[in-house]
Amino acid sequence: MNWIDFTILGVIGISALISLVRGFVKEALSLVIWFGAFFIASQYYSRLAVYFTNIQDDMVRNGAAVGALFVATLVVGAVVNYTIGQLVQKTGLSGTDRVLGIVFGTLRGVLIVAAVLFFMDAFTSLSNSDWWRQSQLIPEFSRLIAPFFEHLKETSSFLSGVV
């Protein structure tokens, strides 16, 4: 094992530890909140932007509306997440919540590493490096990445003319 293998294990381990501390419910809800904030900001910014009459430039006005909706959704989501986290603790499910959190964090870490390795391989020449070729874990991730990319090539309209 070389330094990249230890880095991969470190990223996965840190992700698992964070989820152990926070628990599954908080981690999963945080993910939903971030996606929700992105969705709300991207879908409803135009309805809020009309109230920003002091901002003359349309792009800046829309950007301010997107930012305001995104941050507001995250703040409301944080309050909801805290409240639900307190309920989980009071019901005595915190042990189960933390064990499931480890599983969630490990899977999240694996997906983060897979995405980073995919982009490093696709957009840099680092895959020709000795440390890349000598890695024991990178080939395992290629088994995860390759089927996903094949699925994307078959189903994505974005890649039809590129690949």
Short mmCIF file of N, CA and C in Angstrom, two decimals:
data_model
loop_
_atom_site.label_atom_id
_atom_site.label_comp_id
_atom_site.label_asym_id
_atom_site.label_seq_id
_atom_site.Cartn_x
_atom_site.Cartn_y
_atom_site.Cartn_z
N MET A 1 0.85 -1.19 0.00
CA MET A 1 0.00 0.00 0.00
C MET A 1 0.89 1.24 0.00
N ASN A 2 0.47 2.23 -0.78
CA ASN A 2 1.23 3.47 -0.83
C ASN A 2 0.40 4.62 -0.25
N TRP A 3 0.90 5.83 -0.41
CA TRP A 3 0.27 6.99 0.23
C TRP A 3 -1.16 7.22 -0.26
N ILE A 4 -1.44 6.94 -1.52
CA ILE A 4 -2.79 7.18 -2.03
C ILE A 4 -3.79 6.20 -1.40
N ASP A 5 -3.33 4.98 -1.15
CA ASP A 5 -4.20 4.00 -0.49
C ASP A 5 -4.53 4.44 0.94
N PHE A 6 -3.52 4.95 1.64
CA PHE A 6 -3.76 5.43 3.00
C PHE A 6 -4.66 6.68 3.00
N THR A 7 -4.50 7.52 1.98
CA THR A 7 -5.37 8.69 1.85
C THR A 7 -6.81 8.27 1.60
N ILE A 8 -7.00 7.29 0.73
CA ILE A 8 -8.35 6.77 0.44
C ILE A 8 -8.98 6.23 1.72
N LEU A 9 -8.22 5.42 2.45
CA LEU A 9 -8.74 4.86 3.71
C LEU A 9 -9.04 5.97 4.72
N GLY A 10 -8.20 7.02 4.73
CA GLY A 10 -8.42 8.15 5.63
C GLY A 10 -9.70 8.89 5.32
N VAL A 11 -9.96 9.14 4.05
CA VAL A 11 -11.19 9.85 3.66
C VAL A 11 -12.41 9.03 4.06
N ILE A 12 -12.38 7.74 3.77
CA ILE A 12 -13.51 6.88 4.13
C ILE A 12 -13.67 6.81 5.64
N GLY A 13 -12.55 6.69 6.35
CA GLY A 13 -12.60 6.62 7.81
C GLY A 13 -13.12 7.90 8.45
N ILE A 14 -12.68 9.05 7.96
CA ILE A 14 -13.15 10.33 8.50
C ILE A 14 -14.64 10.50 8.24
N SER A 15 -15.08 10.12 7.05
CA SER A 15 -16.50 10.21 6.74
C SER A 15 -17.32 9.31 7.67
N ALA A 16 -16.82 8.11 7.93
CA ALA A 16 -17.52 7.18 8.83
C ALA A 16 -17.54 7.73 10.26
N LEU A 17 -16.42 8.31 10.72
CA LEU A 17 -16.38 8.86 12.07
C LEU A 17 -17.32 10.05 12.24
N ILE A 18 -17.37 10.91 11.24
CA ILE A 18 -18.30 12.06 11.31
C ILE A 18 -19.73 11.56 11.43
N SER A 19 -20.05 10.54 10.64
CA SER A 19 -21.42 10.00 10.69
C SER A 19 -21.68 9.23 11.98
N LEU A 20 -20.65 8.65 12.57
CA LEU A 20 -20.80 7.99 13.87
C LEU A 20 -21.19 9.02 14.92
N VAL A 21 -20.52 10.15 14.90
CA VAL A 21 -20.79 11.20 15.89
C VAL A 21 -22.17 11.82 15.67
N ARG A 22 -22.49 12.10 14.42
CA ARG A 22 -23.76 12.78 14.12
C ARG A 22 -24.94 11.83 14.08
N GLY A 23 -24.74 10.60 13.67
CA GLY A 23 -25.83 9.64 13.56
C GLY A 23 -26.46 9.65 12.18
N PHE A 24 -27.13 8.55 11.87
CA PHE A 24 -27.73 8.37 10.55
C PHE A 24 -28.82 9.39 10.25
N VAL A 25 -29.69 9.60 11.22
CA VAL A 25 -30.83 10.49 10.98
C VAL A 25 -30.35 11.89 10.61
N LYS A 26 -29.40 12.42 11.38
CA LYS A 26 -28.89 13.76 11.09
C LYS A 26 -28.16 13.80 9.75
N GLU A 27 -27.38 12.78 9.46
CA GLU A 27 -26.64 12.74 8.20
C GLU A 27 -27.58 12.64 7.01
N ALA A 28 -28.54 11.74 7.08
CA ALA A 28 -29.47 11.56 5.97
C ALA A 28 -30.33 12.81 5.79
N LEU A 29 -30.79 13.37 6.89
CA LEU A 29 -31.60 14.58 6.81
C LEU A 29 -30.79 15.76 6.27
N SER A 30 -29.52 15.85 6.63
CA SER A 30 -28.66 16.90 6.09
C SER A 30 -28.55 16.79 4.58
N LEU A 31 -28.40 15.57 4.10
CA LEU A 31 -28.32 15.35 2.65
C LEU A 31 -29.61 15.79 1.96
N VAL A 32 -30.74 15.42 2.54
CA VAL A 32 -32.04 15.81 1.98
C VAL A 32 -32.18 17.34 2.01
N ILE A 33 -31.74 17.96 3.08
CA ILE A 33 -31.85 19.41 3.21
C ILE A 33 -31.01 20.12 2.15
N TRP A 34 -29.78 19.64 1.91
CA TRP A 34 -28.93 20.26 0.89
C TRP A 34 -29.56 20.12 -0.49
N PHE A 35 -30.06 18.94 -0.81
CA PHE A 35 -30.73 18.77 -2.11
C PHE A 35 -31.99 19.64 -2.18
N GLY A 36 -32.72 19.71 -1.07
CA GLY A 36 -33.91 20.55 -1.03
C GLY A 36 -33.56 22.02 -1.21
N ALA A 37 -32.48 22.47 -0.59
CA ALA A 37 -32.06 23.87 -0.73
C ALA A 37 -31.69 24.17 -2.18
N PHE A 38 -30.99 23.25 -2.80
CA PHE A 38 -30.63 23.43 -4.21
C PHE A 38 -31.89 23.49 -5.07
N PHE A 39 -32.82 22.58 -4.82
CA PHE A 39 -34.06 22.53 -5.61
C PHE A 39 -34.89 23.80 -5.42
N ILE A 40 -35.09 24.18 -4.18
CA ILE A 40 -35.91 25.37 -3.90
C ILE A 40 -35.27 26.62 -4.51
N ALA A 41 -33.96 26.77 -4.33
CA ALA A 41 -33.29 27.95 -4.88
C ALA A 41 -33.36 27.98 -6.40
N SER A 42 -33.20 26.83 -7.04
CA SER A 42 -33.19 26.82 -8.50
C SER A 42 -34.59 26.94 -9.10
N GLN A 43 -35.61 26.54 -8.37
CA GLN A 43 -36.97 26.56 -8.91
C GLN A 43 -37.74 27.84 -8.59
N TYR A 44 -37.44 28.46 -7.47
CA TYR A 44 -38.28 29.57 -7.00
C TYR A 44 -37.56 30.91 -6.92
N TYR A 45 -36.32 30.99 -7.38
CA TYR A 45 -35.59 32.26 -7.28
C TYR A 45 -36.29 33.38 -8.04
N SER A 46 -36.92 33.06 -9.17
CA SER A 46 -37.55 34.12 -9.98
C SER A 46 -38.72 34.77 -9.23
N ARG A 47 -39.39 34.01 -8.38
CA ARG A 47 -40.50 34.57 -7.61
C ARG A 47 -40.02 35.53 -6.52
N LEU A 48 -38.82 35.26 -6.00
CA LEU A 48 -38.27 36.14 -4.98
C LEU A 48 -37.54 37.32 -5.60
N ALA A 49 -36.93 37.12 -6.74
CA ALA A 49 -36.12 38.17 -7.38
C ALA A 49 -36.93 39.43 -7.70
N VAL A 50 -38.21 39.28 -7.96
CA VAL A 50 -39.03 40.45 -8.30
C VAL A 50 -39.15 41.43 -7.12
N TYR A 51 -38.88 40.96 -5.90
CA TYR A 51 -38.96 41.82 -4.73
C TYR A 51 -37.64 42.56 -4.46
N PHE A 52 -36.58 42.18 -5.16
CA PHE A 52 -35.28 42.84 -4.99
C PHE A 52 -35.17 44.01 -5.97
N THR A 53 -36.03 44.99 -5.81
CA THR A 53 -36.12 46.10 -6.76
C THR A 53 -34.93 47.05 -6.67
N ASN A 54 -34.20 47.04 -5.57
CA ASN A 54 -33.04 47.92 -5.43
C ASN A 54 -31.84 47.44 -6.24
N ILE A 55 -31.86 46.19 -6.68
CA ILE A 55 -30.76 45.64 -7.47
C ILE A 55 -31.10 45.78 -8.94
N GLN A 56 -30.31 46.55 -9.67
CA GLN A 56 -30.61 46.86 -11.07
C GLN A 56 -30.25 45.73 -12.03
N ASP A 57 -29.09 45.12 -11.83
CA ASP A 57 -28.61 44.08 -12.74
C ASP A 57 -29.40 42.79 -12.52
N ASP A 58 -29.97 42.25 -13.60
CA ASP A 58 -30.78 41.03 -13.50
C ASP A 58 -29.99 39.84 -12.95
N MET A 59 -28.75 39.69 -13.41
CA MET A 59 -27.95 38.55 -12.97
C MET A 59 -27.66 38.64 -11.47
N VAL A 60 -27.32 39.81 -11.01
CA VAL A 60 -27.04 40.00 -9.58
C VAL A 60 -28.32 39.81 -8.77
N ARG A 61 -29.44 40.34 -9.26
CA ARG A 61 -30.73 40.19 -8.57
C ARG A 61 -31.10 38.71 -8.46
N ASN A 62 -30.98 37.98 -9.56
CA ASN A 62 -31.29 36.54 -9.53
C ASN A 62 -30.32 35.78 -8.63
N GLY A 63 -29.04 36.16 -8.69
CA GLY A 63 -28.05 35.52 -7.82
C GLY A 63 -28.35 35.76 -6.35
N ALA A 64 -28.76 36.98 -6.03
CA ALA A 64 -29.12 37.30 -4.64
C ALA A 64 -30.34 36.49 -4.21
N ALA A 65 -31.30 36.32 -5.10
CA ALA A 65 -32.49 35.53 -4.78
C ALA A 65 -32.12 34.07 -4.57
N VAL A 66 -31.27 33.54 -5.44
CA VAL A 66 -30.82 32.14 -5.29
C VAL A 66 -30.11 31.98 -3.95
N GLY A 67 -29.17 32.89 -3.66
CA GLY A 67 -28.43 32.80 -2.40
C GLY A 67 -29.32 32.91 -1.18
N ALA A 68 -30.26 33.83 -1.22
CA ALA A 68 -31.17 34.01 -0.08
C ALA A 68 -32.03 32.77 0.15
N LEU A 69 -32.58 32.22 -0.93
CA LEU A 69 -33.41 31.02 -0.78
C LEU A 69 -32.58 29.83 -0.30
N PHE A 70 -31.37 29.70 -0.83
CA PHE A 70 -30.51 28.58 -0.45
C PHE A 70 -30.17 28.66 1.03
N VAL A 71 -29.72 29.82 1.47
CA VAL A 71 -29.33 29.99 2.88
C VAL A 71 -30.55 29.84 3.80
N ALA A 72 -31.67 30.43 3.42
CA ALA A 72 -32.88 30.33 4.25
C ALA A 72 -33.33 28.88 4.39
N THR A 73 -33.26 28.13 3.29
CA THR A 73 -33.64 26.71 3.36
C THR A 73 -32.69 25.94 4.26
N LEU A 74 -31.39 26.24 4.18
CA LEU A 74 -30.42 25.56 5.05
C LEU A 74 -30.66 25.89 6.51
N VAL A 75 -31.01 27.14 6.81
CA VAL A 75 -31.26 27.54 8.20
C VAL A 75 -32.50 26.83 8.75
N VAL A 76 -33.58 26.86 7.99
CA VAL A 76 -34.80 26.16 8.42
C VAL A 76 -34.52 24.66 8.55
N GLY A 77 -33.78 24.12 7.60
CA GLY A 77 -33.43 22.69 7.65
C GLY A 77 -32.59 22.35 8.86
N ALA A 78 -31.67 23.25 9.25
CA ALA A 78 -30.84 23.00 10.42
C ALA A 78 -31.68 22.95 11.69
N VAL A 79 -32.67 23.81 11.78
CA VAL A 79 -33.57 23.80 12.95
C VAL A 79 -34.37 22.49 12.98
N VAL A 80 -34.89 22.09 11.84
CA VAL A 80 -35.64 20.83 11.76
C VAL A 80 -34.72 19.65 12.10
N ASN A 81 -33.50 19.68 11.56
CA ASN A 81 -32.55 18.60 11.81
C ASN A 81 -32.20 18.51 13.30
N TYR A 82 -31.99 19.65 13.93
CA TYR A 82 -31.69 19.67 15.36
C TYR A 82 -32.85 19.09 16.16
N THR A 83 -34.06 19.50 15.83
CA THR A 83 -35.25 19.04 16.55
C THR A 83 -35.43 17.53 16.41
N ILE A 84 -35.29 17.03 15.20
CA ILE A 84 -35.43 15.59 14.98
C ILE A 84 -34.29 14.83 15.66
N GLY A 85 -33.09 15.40 15.65
CA GLY A 85 -31.96 14.78 16.35
C GLY A 85 -32.23 14.66 17.84
N GLN A 86 -32.84 15.68 18.43
CA GLN A 86 -33.19 15.63 19.85
C GLN A 86 -34.24 14.56 20.12
N LEU A 87 -35.20 14.43 19.22
CA LEU A 87 -36.23 13.39 19.37
C LEU A 87 -35.61 11.99 19.32
N VAL A 88 -34.66 11.79 18.41
CA VAL A 88 -33.99 10.49 18.31
C VAL A 88 -33.25 10.18 19.60
N GLN A 89 -32.58 11.17 20.17
CA GLN A 89 -31.86 10.95 21.43
C GLN A 89 -32.82 10.61 22.57
N LYS A 90 -33.93 11.30 22.65
CA LYS A 90 -34.88 11.09 23.74
C LYS A 90 -35.62 9.76 23.63
N THR A 91 -35.73 9.22 22.43
CA THR A 91 -36.41 7.94 22.27
C THR A 91 -35.50 6.76 22.57
N GLY A 92 -34.21 7.01 22.77
CA GLY A 92 -33.30 5.93 23.09
C GLY A 92 -32.78 5.18 21.88
N LEU A 93 -32.96 5.73 20.71
CA LEU A 93 -32.49 5.07 19.49
C LEU A 93 -31.11 5.55 19.05
N SER A 94 -30.41 6.28 19.91
CA SER A 94 -29.15 6.88 19.48
C SER A 94 -28.09 5.83 19.16
N GLY A 95 -28.10 4.68 19.84
CA GLY A 95 -27.12 3.62 19.53
C GLY A 95 -27.31 3.07 18.13
N THR A 96 -28.54 2.73 17.80
CA THR A 96 -28.86 2.24 16.46
C THR A 96 -28.59 3.33 15.43
N ASP A 97 -28.94 4.55 15.77
CA ASP A 97 -28.72 5.68 14.87
C ASP A 97 -27.24 5.84 14.55
N ARG A 98 -26.39 5.67 15.54
CA ARG A 98 -24.95 5.83 15.32
C ARG A 98 -24.37 4.67 14.50
N VAL A 99 -24.84 3.47 14.73
CA VAL A 99 -24.36 2.33 13.93
C VAL A 99 -24.75 2.51 12.47
N LEU A 100 -26.00 2.89 12.24
CA LEU A 100 -26.43 3.17 10.87
C LEU A 100 -25.67 4.36 10.30
N GLY A 101 -25.29 5.29 11.16
CA GLY A 101 -24.49 6.43 10.73
C GLY A 101 -23.14 6.00 10.20
N ILE A 102 -22.51 5.02 10.85
CA ILE A 102 -21.23 4.51 10.36
C ILE A 102 -21.38 3.93 8.96
N VAL A 103 -22.44 3.17 8.74
CA VAL A 103 -22.68 2.59 7.42
C VAL A 103 -22.88 3.70 6.39
N PHE A 104 -23.71 4.67 6.73
CA PHE A 104 -23.97 5.80 5.84
C PHE A 104 -22.67 6.54 5.53
N GLY A 105 -21.89 6.84 6.55
CA GLY A 105 -20.64 7.58 6.37
C GLY A 105 -19.63 6.82 5.54
N THR A 106 -19.57 5.51 5.74
CA THR A 106 -18.65 4.70 4.94
C THR A 106 -19.05 4.73 3.47
N LEU A 107 -20.34 4.56 3.20
CA LEU A 107 -20.81 4.61 1.81
C LEU A 107 -20.58 5.99 1.20
N ARG A 108 -20.82 7.04 1.97
CA ARG A 108 -20.56 8.39 1.48
C ARG A 108 -19.08 8.57 1.16
N GLY A 109 -18.21 8.08 2.03
CA GLY A 109 -16.77 8.17 1.80
C GLY A 109 -16.35 7.44 0.54
N VAL A 110 -16.91 6.25 0.33
CA VAL A 110 -16.60 5.48 -0.87
C VAL A 110 -17.04 6.24 -2.12
N LEU A 111 -18.22 6.83 -2.08
CA LEU A 111 -18.71 7.59 -3.24
C LEU A 111 -17.87 8.84 -3.49
N ILE A 112 -17.44 9.52 -2.45
CA ILE A 112 -16.58 10.70 -2.61
C ILE A 112 -15.27 10.30 -3.26
N VAL A 113 -14.65 9.23 -2.74
CA VAL A 113 -13.38 8.77 -3.30
C VAL A 113 -13.56 8.34 -4.75
N ALA A 114 -14.64 7.61 -5.04
CA ALA A 114 -14.89 7.16 -6.41
C ALA A 114 -15.04 8.36 -7.35
N ALA A 115 -15.76 9.38 -6.93
CA ALA A 115 -15.94 10.57 -7.77
C ALA A 115 -14.62 11.29 -8.00
N VAL A 116 -13.82 11.45 -6.95
CA VAL A 116 -12.53 12.12 -7.09
C VAL A 116 -11.60 11.32 -8.01
N LEU A 117 -11.55 10.01 -7.82
CA LEU A 117 -10.71 9.18 -8.68
C LEU A 117 -11.17 9.23 -10.13
N PHE A 118 -12.48 9.22 -10.34
CA PHE A 118 -13.01 9.31 -11.71
C PHE A 118 -12.55 10.61 -12.37
N PHE A 119 -12.71 11.73 -11.68
CA PHE A 119 -12.31 13.01 -12.26
C PHE A 119 -10.80 13.12 -12.43
N MET A 120 -10.03 12.56 -11.50
CA MET A 120 -8.58 12.56 -11.65
C MET A 120 -8.16 11.74 -12.87
N ASP A 121 -8.82 10.63 -13.07
CA ASP A 121 -8.50 9.77 -14.21
C ASP A 121 -8.95 10.40 -15.52
N ALA A 122 -10.13 11.00 -15.53
CA ALA A 122 -10.69 11.53 -16.77
C ALA A 122 -10.06 12.85 -17.20
N PHE A 123 -9.67 13.69 -16.26
CA PHE A 123 -9.26 15.05 -16.61
C PHE A 123 -7.82 15.39 -16.30
N THR A 124 -7.05 14.45 -15.79
CA THR A 124 -5.63 14.70 -15.54
C THR A 124 -4.82 13.52 -16.06
N SER A 125 -3.52 13.67 -16.03
CA SER A 125 -2.65 12.56 -16.44
C SER A 125 -2.11 11.80 -15.24
N LEU A 126 -2.71 12.01 -14.08
CA LEU A 126 -2.23 11.36 -12.86
C LEU A 126 -2.36 9.84 -12.90
N SER A 127 -3.25 9.33 -13.74
CA SER A 127 -3.41 7.87 -13.82
C SER A 127 -2.19 7.21 -14.44
N ASN A 128 -1.28 7.98 -15.01
CA ASN A 128 -0.04 7.43 -15.56
C ASN A 128 1.08 7.42 -14.53
N SER A 129 0.83 7.95 -13.35
CA SER A 129 1.85 8.03 -12.30
C SER A 129 2.14 6.66 -11.72
N ASP A 130 3.35 6.51 -11.20
CA ASP A 130 3.73 5.24 -10.57
C ASP A 130 2.86 4.94 -9.36
N TRP A 131 2.61 5.96 -8.53
CA TRP A 131 1.81 5.73 -7.33
C TRP A 131 0.40 5.30 -7.68
N TRP A 132 -0.15 5.78 -8.78
CA TRP A 132 -1.50 5.38 -9.22
C TRP A 132 -1.49 3.91 -9.62
N ARG A 133 -0.50 3.53 -10.42
CA ARG A 133 -0.42 2.14 -10.90
C ARG A 133 -0.08 1.16 -9.79
N GLN A 134 0.65 1.61 -8.76
CA GLN A 134 1.04 0.72 -7.67
C GLN A 134 0.00 0.65 -6.56
N SER A 135 -1.02 1.45 -6.65
CA SER A 135 -2.07 1.45 -5.64
C SER A 135 -2.80 0.12 -5.62
N GLN A 136 -3.14 -0.33 -4.44
CA GLN A 136 -3.92 -1.56 -4.30
C GLN A 136 -5.42 -1.28 -4.27
N LEU A 137 -5.82 -0.07 -3.92
CA LEU A 137 -7.24 0.25 -3.79
C LEU A 137 -7.85 0.85 -5.05
N ILE A 138 -7.07 1.58 -5.83
CA ILE A 138 -7.62 2.22 -7.04
C ILE A 138 -8.23 1.20 -8.00
N PRO A 139 -7.61 0.05 -8.24
CA PRO A 139 -8.28 -0.93 -9.12
C PRO A 139 -9.63 -1.39 -8.58
N GLU A 140 -9.79 -1.45 -7.27
CA GLU A 140 -11.07 -1.82 -6.69
C GLU A 140 -12.13 -0.76 -6.99
N PHE A 141 -11.72 0.49 -6.95
CA PHE A 141 -12.66 1.57 -7.27
C PHE A 141 -13.00 1.60 -8.75
N SER A 142 -12.08 1.16 -9.59
CA SER A 142 -12.39 1.13 -11.03
C SER A 142 -13.51 0.13 -11.31
N ARG A 143 -13.61 -0.90 -10.49
CA ARG A 143 -14.72 -1.85 -10.64
C ARG A 143 -16.05 -1.21 -10.28
N LEU A 144 -16.03 -0.22 -9.43
CA LEU A 144 -17.24 0.51 -9.06
C LEU A 144 -17.56 1.59 -10.09
N ILE A 145 -16.54 2.26 -10.58
CA ILE A 145 -16.72 3.39 -11.50
C ILE A 145 -17.11 2.93 -12.90
N ALA A 146 -16.48 1.89 -13.41
CA ALA A 146 -16.70 1.46 -14.80
C ALA A 146 -18.16 1.14 -15.12
N PRO A 147 -18.86 0.34 -14.32
CA PRO A 147 -20.27 0.08 -14.64
C PRO A 147 -21.14 1.34 -14.58
N PHE A 148 -20.82 2.23 -13.65
CA PHE A 148 -21.58 3.48 -13.55
C PHE A 148 -21.40 4.31 -14.82
N PHE A 149 -20.16 4.41 -15.31
CA PHE A 149 -19.91 5.19 -16.51
C PHE A 149 -20.57 4.54 -17.73
N GLU A 150 -20.55 3.23 -17.80
CA GLU A 150 -21.22 2.53 -18.91
C GLU A 150 -22.73 2.82 -18.88
N HIS A 151 -23.29 2.80 -17.68
CA HIS A 151 -24.72 3.12 -17.55
C HIS A 151 -24.99 4.56 -18.01
N LEU A 152 -24.12 5.48 -17.63
CA LEU A 152 -24.29 6.87 -18.06
C LEU A 152 -24.23 6.99 -19.58
N LYS A 153 -23.29 6.29 -20.20
CA LYS A 153 -23.17 6.36 -21.66
C LYS A 153 -24.44 5.87 -22.35
N GLU A 154 -25.07 4.86 -21.77
CA GLU A 154 -26.27 4.28 -22.38
C GLU A 154 -27.52 5.12 -22.14
N THR A 155 -27.58 5.81 -21.01
CA THR A 155 -28.83 6.46 -20.64
C THR A 155 -28.81 7.98 -20.70
N SER A 156 -27.64 8.61 -20.73
CA SER A 156 -27.58 10.07 -20.64
C SER A 156 -27.63 10.72 -22.02
N SER A 157 -28.52 11.69 -22.15
CA SER A 157 -28.57 12.46 -23.40
C SER A 157 -27.40 13.44 -23.47
N PHE A 158 -26.78 13.76 -22.33
CA PHE A 158 -25.65 14.68 -22.33
C PHE A 158 -24.41 14.06 -22.96
N LEU A 159 -24.27 12.75 -22.83
CA LEU A 159 -23.06 12.09 -23.31
C LEU A 159 -23.21 11.48 -24.70
N SER A 160 -24.36 11.56 -25.30
CA SER A 160 -24.59 10.87 -26.57
C SER A 160 -23.66 11.36 -27.68
N GLY A 161 -23.38 12.63 -27.74
CA GLY A 161 -22.51 13.13 -28.79
C GLY A 161 -21.06 13.23 -28.39
N VAL A 162 -20.76 13.02 -27.10
CA VAL A 162 -19.41 13.20 -26.59
C VAL A 162 -18.62 11.91 -26.60
N VAL A 163 -19.23 10.84 -26.15
CA VAL A 163 -18.51 9.58 -25.96
C VAL A 163 -18.73 8.67 -27.14
#
